[in-house]
Short mmCIF file of C-alpha atoms in Angstrom, two decimals:
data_model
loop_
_atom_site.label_atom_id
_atom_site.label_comp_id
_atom_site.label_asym_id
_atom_site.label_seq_id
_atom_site.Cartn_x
_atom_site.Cartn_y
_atom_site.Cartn_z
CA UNK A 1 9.27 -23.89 2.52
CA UNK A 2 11.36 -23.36 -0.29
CA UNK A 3 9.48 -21.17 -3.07
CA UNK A 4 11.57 -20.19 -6.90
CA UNK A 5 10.53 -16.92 -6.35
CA UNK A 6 12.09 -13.57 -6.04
CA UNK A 7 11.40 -10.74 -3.03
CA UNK A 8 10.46 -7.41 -4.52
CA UNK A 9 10.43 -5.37 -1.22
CA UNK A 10 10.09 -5.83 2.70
CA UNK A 11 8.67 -4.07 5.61
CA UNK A 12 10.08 -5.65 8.64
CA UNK A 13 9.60 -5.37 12.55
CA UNK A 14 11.50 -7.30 15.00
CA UNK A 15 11.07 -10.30 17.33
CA UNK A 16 13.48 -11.43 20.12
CA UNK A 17 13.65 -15.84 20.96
CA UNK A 18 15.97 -17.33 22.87
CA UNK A 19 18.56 -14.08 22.94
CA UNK A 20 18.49 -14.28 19.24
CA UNK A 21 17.24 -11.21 17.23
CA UNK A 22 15.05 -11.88 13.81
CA UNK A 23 13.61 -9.29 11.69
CA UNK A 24 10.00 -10.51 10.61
CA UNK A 25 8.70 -8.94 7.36
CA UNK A 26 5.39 -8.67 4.95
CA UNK A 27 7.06 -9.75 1.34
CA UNK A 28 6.02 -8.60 -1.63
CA UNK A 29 7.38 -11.31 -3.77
CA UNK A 30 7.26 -12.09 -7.53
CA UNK A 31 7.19 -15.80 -9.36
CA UNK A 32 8.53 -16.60 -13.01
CA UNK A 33 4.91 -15.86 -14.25
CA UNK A 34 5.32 -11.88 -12.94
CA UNK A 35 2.31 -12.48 -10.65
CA UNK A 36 2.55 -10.52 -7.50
CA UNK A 37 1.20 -11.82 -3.83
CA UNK A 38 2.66 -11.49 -0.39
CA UNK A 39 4.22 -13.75 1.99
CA UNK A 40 6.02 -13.76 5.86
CA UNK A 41 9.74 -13.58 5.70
CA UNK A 42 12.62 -13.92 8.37
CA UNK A 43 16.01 -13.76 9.13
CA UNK A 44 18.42 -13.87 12.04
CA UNK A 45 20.38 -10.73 12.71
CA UNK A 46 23.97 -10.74 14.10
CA UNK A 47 26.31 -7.96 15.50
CA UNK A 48 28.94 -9.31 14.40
CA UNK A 49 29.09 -7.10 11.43
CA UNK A 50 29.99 -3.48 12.48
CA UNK A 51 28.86 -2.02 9.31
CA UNK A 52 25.06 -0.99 8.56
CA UNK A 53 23.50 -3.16 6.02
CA UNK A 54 19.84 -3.73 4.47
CA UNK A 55 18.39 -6.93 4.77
CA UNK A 56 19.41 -8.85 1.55
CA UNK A 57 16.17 -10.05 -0.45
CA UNK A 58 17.63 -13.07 -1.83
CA UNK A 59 18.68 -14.64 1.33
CA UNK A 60 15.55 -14.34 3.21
CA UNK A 61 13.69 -17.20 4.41
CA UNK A 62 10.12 -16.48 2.71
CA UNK A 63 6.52 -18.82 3.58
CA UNK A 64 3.30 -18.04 1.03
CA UNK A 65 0.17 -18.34 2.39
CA UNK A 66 -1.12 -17.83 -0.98
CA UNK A 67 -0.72 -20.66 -3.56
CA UNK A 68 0.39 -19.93 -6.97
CA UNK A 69 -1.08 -21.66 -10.37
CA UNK A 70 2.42 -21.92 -12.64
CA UNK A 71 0.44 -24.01 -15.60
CA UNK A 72 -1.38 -20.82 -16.49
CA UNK A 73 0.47 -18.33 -15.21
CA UNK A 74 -2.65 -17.01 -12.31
CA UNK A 75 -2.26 -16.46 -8.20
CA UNK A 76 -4.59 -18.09 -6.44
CA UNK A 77 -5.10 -18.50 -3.18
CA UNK A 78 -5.33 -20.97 -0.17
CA UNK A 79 -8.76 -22.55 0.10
CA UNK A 80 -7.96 -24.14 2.94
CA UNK A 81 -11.19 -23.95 5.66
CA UNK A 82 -13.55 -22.72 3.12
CA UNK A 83 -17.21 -22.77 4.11
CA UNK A 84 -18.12 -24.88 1.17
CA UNK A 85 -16.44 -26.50 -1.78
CA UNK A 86 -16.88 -23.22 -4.17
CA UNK A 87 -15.95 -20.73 -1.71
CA UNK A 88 -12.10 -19.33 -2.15
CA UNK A 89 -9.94 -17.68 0.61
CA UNK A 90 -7.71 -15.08 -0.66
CA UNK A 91 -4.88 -14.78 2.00
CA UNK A 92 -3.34 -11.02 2.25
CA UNK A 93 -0.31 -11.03 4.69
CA UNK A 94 0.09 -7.25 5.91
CA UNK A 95 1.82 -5.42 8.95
CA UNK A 96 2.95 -9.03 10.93
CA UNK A 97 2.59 -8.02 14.42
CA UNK A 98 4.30 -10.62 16.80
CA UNK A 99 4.22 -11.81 20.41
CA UNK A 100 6.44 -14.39 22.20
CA UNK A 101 4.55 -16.69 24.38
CA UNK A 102 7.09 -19.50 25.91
CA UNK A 103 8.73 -21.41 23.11
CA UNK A 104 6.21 -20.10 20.27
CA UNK A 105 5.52 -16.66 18.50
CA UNK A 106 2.72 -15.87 17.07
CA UNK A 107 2.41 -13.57 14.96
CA UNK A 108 -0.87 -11.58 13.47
CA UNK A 109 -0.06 -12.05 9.73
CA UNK A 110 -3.30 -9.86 7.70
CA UNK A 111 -6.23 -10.70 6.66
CA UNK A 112 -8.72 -13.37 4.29
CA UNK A 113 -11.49 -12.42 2.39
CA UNK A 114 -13.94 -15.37 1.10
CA UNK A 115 -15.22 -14.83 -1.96
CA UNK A 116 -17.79 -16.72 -4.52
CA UNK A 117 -20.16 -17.19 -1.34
CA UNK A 118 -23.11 -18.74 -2.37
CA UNK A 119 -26.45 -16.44 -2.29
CA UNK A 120 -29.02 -18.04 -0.14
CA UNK A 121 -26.79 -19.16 2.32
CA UNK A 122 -28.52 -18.61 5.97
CA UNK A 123 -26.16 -15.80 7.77
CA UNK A 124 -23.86 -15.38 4.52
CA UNK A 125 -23.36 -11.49 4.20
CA UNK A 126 -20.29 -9.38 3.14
CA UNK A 127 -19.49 -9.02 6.86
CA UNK A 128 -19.49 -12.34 7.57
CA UNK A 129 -16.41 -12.97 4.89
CA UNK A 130 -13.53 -11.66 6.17
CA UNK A 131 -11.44 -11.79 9.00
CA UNK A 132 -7.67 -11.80 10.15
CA UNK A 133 -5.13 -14.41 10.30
CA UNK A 134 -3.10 -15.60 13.12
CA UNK A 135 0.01 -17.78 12.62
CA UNK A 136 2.45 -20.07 14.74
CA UNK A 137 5.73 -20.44 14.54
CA UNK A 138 9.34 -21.52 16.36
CA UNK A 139 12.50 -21.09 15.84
CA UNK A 140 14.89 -23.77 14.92
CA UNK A 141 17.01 -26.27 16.92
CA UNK A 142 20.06 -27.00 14.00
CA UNK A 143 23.17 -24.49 14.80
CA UNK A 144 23.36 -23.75 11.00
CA UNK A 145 19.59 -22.98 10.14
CA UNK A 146 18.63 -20.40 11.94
CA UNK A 147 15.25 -19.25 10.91
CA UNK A 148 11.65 -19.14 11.99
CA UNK A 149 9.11 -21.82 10.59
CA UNK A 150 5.66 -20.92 10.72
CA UNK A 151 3.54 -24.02 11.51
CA UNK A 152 -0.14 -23.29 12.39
CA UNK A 153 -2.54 -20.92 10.60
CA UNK A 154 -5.89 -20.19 12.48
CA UNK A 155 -8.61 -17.88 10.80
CA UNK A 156 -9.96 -15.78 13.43
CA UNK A 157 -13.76 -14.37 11.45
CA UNK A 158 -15.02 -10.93 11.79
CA UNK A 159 -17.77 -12.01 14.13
CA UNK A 160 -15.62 -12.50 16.96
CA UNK A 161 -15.16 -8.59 16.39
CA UNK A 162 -18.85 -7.76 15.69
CA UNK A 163 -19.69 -8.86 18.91
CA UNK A 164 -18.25 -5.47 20.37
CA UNK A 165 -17.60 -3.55 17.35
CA UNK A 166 -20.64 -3.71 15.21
CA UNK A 167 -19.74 -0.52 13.44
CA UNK A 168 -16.34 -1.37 12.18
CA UNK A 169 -16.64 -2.49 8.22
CA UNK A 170 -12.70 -3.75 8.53
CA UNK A 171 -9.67 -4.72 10.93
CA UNK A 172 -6.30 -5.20 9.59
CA UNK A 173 -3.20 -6.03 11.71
CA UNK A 174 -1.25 -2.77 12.76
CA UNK A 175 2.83 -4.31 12.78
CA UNK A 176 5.06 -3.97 15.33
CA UNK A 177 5.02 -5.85 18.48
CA UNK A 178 1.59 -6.75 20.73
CA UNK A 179 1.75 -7.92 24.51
CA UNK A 180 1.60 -11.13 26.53
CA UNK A 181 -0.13 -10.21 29.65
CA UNK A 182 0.47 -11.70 32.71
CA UNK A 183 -2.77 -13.88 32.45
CA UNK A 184 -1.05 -15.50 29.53
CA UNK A 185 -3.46 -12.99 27.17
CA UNK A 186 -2.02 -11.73 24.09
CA UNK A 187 -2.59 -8.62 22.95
CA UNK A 188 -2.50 -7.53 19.35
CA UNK A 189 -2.93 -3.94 18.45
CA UNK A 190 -4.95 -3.52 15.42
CA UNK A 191 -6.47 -0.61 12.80
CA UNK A 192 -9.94 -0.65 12.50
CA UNK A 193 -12.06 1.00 9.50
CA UNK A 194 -15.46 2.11 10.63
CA UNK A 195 -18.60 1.89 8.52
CA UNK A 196 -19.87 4.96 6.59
CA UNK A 197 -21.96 7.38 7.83
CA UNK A 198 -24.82 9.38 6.20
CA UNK A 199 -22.14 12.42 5.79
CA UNK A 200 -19.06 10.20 4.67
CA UNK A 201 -18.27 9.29 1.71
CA UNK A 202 -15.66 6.91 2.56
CA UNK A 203 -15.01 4.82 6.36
CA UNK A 204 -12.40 6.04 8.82
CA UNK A 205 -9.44 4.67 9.89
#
């Protein structure tokens, strides 16, 4: 996806396909209307080069998951599997974590938050509007584009937590690298915020 914006900063990790070596990063990224939002972006590394270098911004091969509004200048975000027509989901990619499974990676991007949920709605609560993002992607075939493309976005909601972890008010993917077990599992680590107790003022982490 080609997007005219530029990359502000990076925090990358690393995932291995094929023998080849790509560093997978959260983007903090920047469009002509100076509005800010975050996006997954990749690029193959190469020893070919004995000196050190930083990954260059401009080159990187960046995907949004967040939509931008150039006519007046606002980001908004992906609505895509709202729960109803008026219902928004704001897309905030954060600490990718990756795992190769045959031919695919996925990769735990962040987290969604719905907001504008109706009131009255049976089992609508602040709980129930959030949840984490899981993405699918491959790498390419052609000899001369080299690069991950991220096909396949599922929205994995809070409750499939809740079931186990009814005290945890927030889960956000930890980076780094989870585990394919030998089940075919995967295994993403995660950072959990717990809800507040009488004596807390604020959740832990």
């Amino acid at each position: 996806m080609k997007m005219q914006n530029s990359v502000l900063a990076l925090f990358p990790s690393l995932v291995e396909m094929n023998g080849k070596v790509f560093a997978v990063a959260q983007a903090q990224c920047e469009n002509k209307n100076k509005c800010l939002f975050t996006g997954i972006a990749s690029e193959l590394l190469t020893l070919s080069d004995p000196n050190r270098k930083s990954l260059d911004k401009g080159n990187v091969k960046t995907q949004v998951l967040d939509t931008l509004s150039p006519d007046k200048g606002k980001c908004l975000s992906q609505s895509a599997k709202q729960a109803d027509s008026q219902s928004v989901m704001n897309v905030r990619v954060g600490g990718p974590t990756t795992v190769v499974r045959g031919s695919d990676i996925y990769m735990l991007a962040g987290m969604y938050m719905i907001t504008n949920v109706p009131t009255g709605q049976v089992g609508a609560s602040d709980a129930d509007q959030w949840g984490l993002l899981l993405v699918k992607g491959n790498v390419s075939d052609g000899a001369s584009d080299n690069r991950i493309y991220w096909n396949d976005t599922d929205a994995l909601t809070c409750t499939l937590f809740n079931q186990h972890h009814g005290s945890l008010a927030g889960l956000i993917s930890s980076g780094g690298s989870g585990v394919k077990m030998n089940d075919g599992t995967l295994v993403f680590p995660v950072e959990g915020t717990k809800n507040k107790s009488e004596t807390d003022d604020v959740g832990k982490t």
